[in-house]
Amino acid sequence: MAYNNLDDMDLSGKRVLVRVDINVPMNEGHVTDATRIEKIAPTITDILAAGGTPILLAHFGRPKGVRNLEMSLEPLAPIIEDTLGAPVIFVADCIGAAPAAAIEAAPQGSVVLCENTRFHAGEEKNNSELAQAMAALGDIYCNDAFSAAHRAHASTEGVARLLPSCAGRLMEAELKALDAA
């Protein structure tokens, strides 16, 4: 199976939209198992090392297109920051002026974590306008969410059609394991 990986992309100075799976178990607002966050670290650190700005897109739970603060990604920002050893800037949406401004202002070496993609009803419907709004935030799309890759959602299939795309380190390992099987 032919696909691009991070090594095939010029990441220097680029805004890299990274679809990640950080749908981690929580109890009373605290992460009880950070394994999924730890597994995305190689992709994020490689993007940072290459001079890119990682912009994380993810879902959490099943909010069904409605903003539900119990399913916000904001509580994950400090865990991601500790795991990566890099500043993480949380922004309360994944489209529009707020994330665009946060990305523009993000210091070199930082990560931008956008709010739950499923807060938008168009996410699970692969709405083309939503995909375009997400794609407008980046220069490159990197899918590192193997568990969500089979879904034709705006943040997976939709954005991948709009930007130069590649597999992240976790996705690449999963694809190699499939090829070997």
GROMACS .gro file of C-alpha atoms in nm:
model
  181
    1MET     CA    1   0.000   0.000   0.000
    2ALA     CA    2   0.149   0.333  -0.105
    3TYR     CA    3   0.109   0.636   0.119
    4ASN     CA    4   0.311   0.936   0.229
    5ASN     CA    5   0.456   0.956   0.576
    6LEU     CA    6   0.605   1.247   0.771
    7ASP     CA    7   0.944   1.192   0.606
    8ASP     CA    8   0.787   1.263   0.265
    9MET     CA    9   0.662   1.606   0.370
   10ASP     CA   10   0.840   1.941   0.406
   11LEU     CA   11   0.714   2.038   0.753
   12SER     CA   12   0.937   2.340   0.818
   13GLY     CA   13   0.725   2.645   0.889
   14LYS     CA   14   0.408   2.451   0.807
   15ARG     CA   15   0.083   2.426   0.999
   16VAL     CA   16   0.021   2.053   1.028
   17LEU     CA   17  -0.333   1.939   1.105
   18VAL     CA   18  -0.292   1.611   1.291
   19ARG     CA   19  -0.598   1.390   1.341
   20VAL     CA   20  -0.530   1.201   1.663
   21ASP     CA   21  -0.713   0.954   1.882
   22ILE     CA   22  -0.704   1.093   2.235
   23ASN     CA   23  -1.044   0.959   2.335
   24VAL     CA   24  -0.902   0.852   2.672
   25PRO     CA   25  -1.086   0.720   2.977
   26MET     CA   26  -1.170   0.987   3.231
   27ASN     CA   27  -1.304   0.982   3.586
   28GLU     CA   28  -1.431   1.304   3.744
   29GLY     CA   29  -1.234   1.517   3.497
   30HIS     CA   30  -0.906   1.325   3.536
   31VAL     CA   31  -0.741   1.101   3.278
   32THR     CA   32  -0.721   0.746   3.411
   33ASP     CA   33  -0.512   0.603   3.125
   34ALA     CA   34  -0.294   0.826   2.906
   35THR     CA   35  -0.176   0.549   2.672
   36ARG     CA   36  -0.342   0.699   2.364
   37ILE     CA   37  -0.180   1.034   2.436
   38GLU     CA   38   0.160   0.869   2.481
   39LYS     CA   39   0.123   0.688   2.147
   40ILE     CA   40   0.083   1.014   1.950
   41ALA     CA   41   0.400   1.165   2.098
   42PRO     CA   42   0.641   1.042   1.824
   43THR     CA   43   0.435   1.207   1.550
   44ILE     CA   44   0.402   1.536   1.737
   45THR     CA   45   0.768   1.551   1.841
   46ASP     CA   46   0.882   1.475   1.485
   47ILE     CA   47   0.664   1.757   1.349
   48LEU     CA   48   0.806   1.994   1.610
   49ALA     CA   49   1.163   1.880   1.537
   50ALA     CA   50   1.108   1.949   1.166
   51GLY     CA   51   0.994   2.306   1.244
   52GLY     CA   52   0.622   2.253   1.195
   53THR     CA   53   0.332   2.355   1.418
   54PRO     CA   54   0.114   2.056   1.512
   55ILE     CA   55  -0.257   2.138   1.530
   56LEU     CA   56  -0.442   1.852   1.694
   57LEU     CA   57  -0.790   1.755   1.576
   58ALA     CA   58  -0.974   1.493   1.778
   59HIS     CA   59  -1.307   1.381   1.909
   60PHE     CA   60  -1.404   1.285   2.261
   61GLY     CA   61  -1.713   1.084   2.334
   62ARG     CA   62  -2.034   1.113   2.134
   63PRO     CA   63  -2.173   1.465   2.176
   64LYS     CA   64  -2.389   1.422   1.860
   65GLY     CA   65  -2.306   1.760   1.710
   66VAL     CA   66  -2.380   1.958   2.027
   67ARG     CA   67  -2.130   2.144   2.242
   68ASN     CA   68  -2.113   1.947   2.566
   69LEU     CA   69  -1.846   2.068   2.808
   70GLU     CA   70  -1.834   1.725   2.972
   71MET     CA   71  -1.681   1.608   2.644
   72SER     CA   72  -1.438   1.896   2.603
   73LEU     CA   73  -1.077   1.825   2.515
   74GLU     CA   74  -0.957   2.109   2.740
   75PRO     CA   75  -0.879   1.883   3.041
   76LEU     CA   76  -0.640   1.686   2.817
   77ALA     CA   77  -0.417   1.984   2.740
   78PRO     CA   78  -0.202   1.957   3.057
   79ILE     CA   79  -0.157   1.580   3.008
   80ILE     CA   80  -0.053   1.631   2.646
   81GLU     CA   81   0.183   1.910   2.754
   82ASP     CA   82   0.345   1.687   3.020
   83THR     CA   83   0.374   1.396   2.776
   84LEU     CA   84   0.530   1.603   2.498
   85GLY     CA   85   0.735   1.840   2.710
   86ALA     CA   86   0.606   2.121   2.488
   87PRO     CA   87   0.355   2.400   2.549
   88VAL     CA   88  -0.001   2.313   2.446
   89ILE     CA   89  -0.243   2.592   2.357
   90PHE     CA   90  -0.607   2.490   2.386
   91VAL     CA   91  -0.859   2.665   2.163
   92ALA     CA   92  -1.235   2.629   2.217
   93ASP     CA   93  -1.323   2.542   1.855
   94CYS     CA   94  -1.176   2.356   1.559
   95ILE     CA   95  -1.285   2.606   1.292
   96GLY     CA   96  -1.300   2.979   1.248
   97ALA     CA   97  -1.124   3.288   1.374
   98ALA     CA   98  -1.034   3.167   1.726
   99PRO     CA   99  -0.820   2.870   1.619
  100ALA     CA  100  -0.677   3.065   1.325
  101ALA     CA  101  -0.560   3.340   1.564
  102ALA     CA  102  -0.422   3.087   1.815
  103ILE     CA  103  -0.227   2.910   1.542
  104GLU     CA  104  -0.091   3.239   1.408
  105ALA     CA  105   0.019   3.346   1.757
  106ALA     CA  106   0.157   3.006   1.861
  107PRO     CA  107   0.526   3.031   1.947
  108GLN     CA  108   0.767   2.801   1.765
  109GLY     CA  109   0.781   2.466   1.945
  110SER     CA  110   0.423   2.472   2.072
  111VAL     CA  111   0.121   2.257   1.994
  112VAL     CA  112  -0.235   2.376   1.933
  113LEU     CA  113  -0.516   2.153   2.063
  114CYS     CA  114  -0.851   2.230   1.901
  115GLU     CA  115  -1.183   2.154   2.067
  116ASN     CA  116  -1.379   1.835   2.002
  117THR     CA  117  -1.454   1.799   1.630
  118ARG     CA  118  -1.782   1.623   1.711
  119PHE     CA  119  -1.922   1.942   1.865
  120HIS     CA  120  -2.005   2.021   1.500
  121ALA     CA  121  -2.300   1.831   1.353
  122GLY     CA  122  -2.122   1.811   1.017
  123GLU     CA  123  -1.827   1.612   1.150
  124GLU     CA  124  -1.985   1.267   1.136
  125LYS     CA  125  -2.170   1.359   0.813
  126ASN     CA  126  -1.840   1.450   0.641
  127ASN     CA  127  -1.984   1.792   0.565
  128SER     CA  128  -1.770   1.952   0.295
  129GLU     CA  129  -1.802   2.306   0.436
  130LEU     CA  130  -1.683   2.185   0.778
  131ALA     CA  131  -1.393   1.998   0.618
  132GLN     CA  132  -1.299   2.313   0.423
  133ALA     CA  133  -1.311   2.522   0.741
  134MET     CA  134  -1.082   2.275   0.919
  135ALA     CA  135  -0.846   2.254   0.620
  136ALA     CA  136  -0.818   2.634   0.615
  137LEU     CA  137  -0.625   2.608   0.944
  138GLY     CA  138  -0.343   2.398   0.799
  139ASP     CA  139  -0.097   2.347   0.519
  140ILE     CA  140  -0.059   1.970   0.557
  141TYR     CA  141  -0.288   1.698   0.693
  142CYS     CA  142  -0.144   1.409   0.894
  143ASN     CA  143  -0.365   1.121   1.004
  144ASP     CA  144  -0.237   0.951   1.318
  145ALA     CA  145  -0.576   0.819   1.431
  146PHE     CA  146  -0.590   0.461   1.305
  147SER     CA  147  -0.905   0.399   1.508
  148ALA     CA  148  -1.089   0.678   1.325
  149ALA     CA  149  -0.933   0.635   0.981
  150HIS     CA  150  -1.211   0.408   0.854
  151ARG     CA  151  -1.472   0.676   0.921
  152ALA     CA  152  -1.566   0.916   0.642
  153HIS     CA  153  -1.580   1.219   0.872
  154ALA     CA  154  -1.491   1.580   0.798
  155SER     CA  155  -1.172   1.561   1.011
  156THR     CA  156  -1.054   1.239   0.846
  157GLU     CA  157  -1.164   1.176   0.489
  158GLY     CA  158  -1.288   1.529   0.421
  159VAL     CA  159  -0.972   1.718   0.516
  160ALA     CA  160  -0.747   1.452   0.358
  161ARG     CA  161  -0.898   1.535   0.018
  162LEU     CA  162  -0.819   1.906   0.058
  163LEU     CA  163  -0.457   1.916   0.177
  164PRO     CA  164  -0.134   1.731   0.101
  165SER     CA  165  -0.165   1.432   0.333
  166CYS     CA  166   0.045   1.177   0.512
  167ALA     CA  167   0.035   0.909   0.779
  168GLY     CA  168   0.171   0.983   1.124
  169ARG     CA  169   0.411   0.751   1.307
  170LEU     CA  170   0.138   0.555   1.485
  171MET     CA  171  -0.067   0.520   1.166
  172GLU     CA  172   0.244   0.416   0.975
  173ALA     CA  173   0.319   0.141   1.231
  174GLU     CA  174  -0.041   0.017   1.214
  175LEU     CA  175  -0.033   0.010   0.833
  176LYS     CA  176   0.297  -0.181   0.833
  177ALA     CA  177   0.149  -0.435   1.074
  178LEU     CA  178  -0.149  -0.481   0.840
  179ASP     CA  179   0.081  -0.527   0.541
  180ALA     CA  180   0.282  -0.788   0.732
  181ALA     CA  181  -0.027  -0.985   0.834
   0.00000   0.00000   0.00000
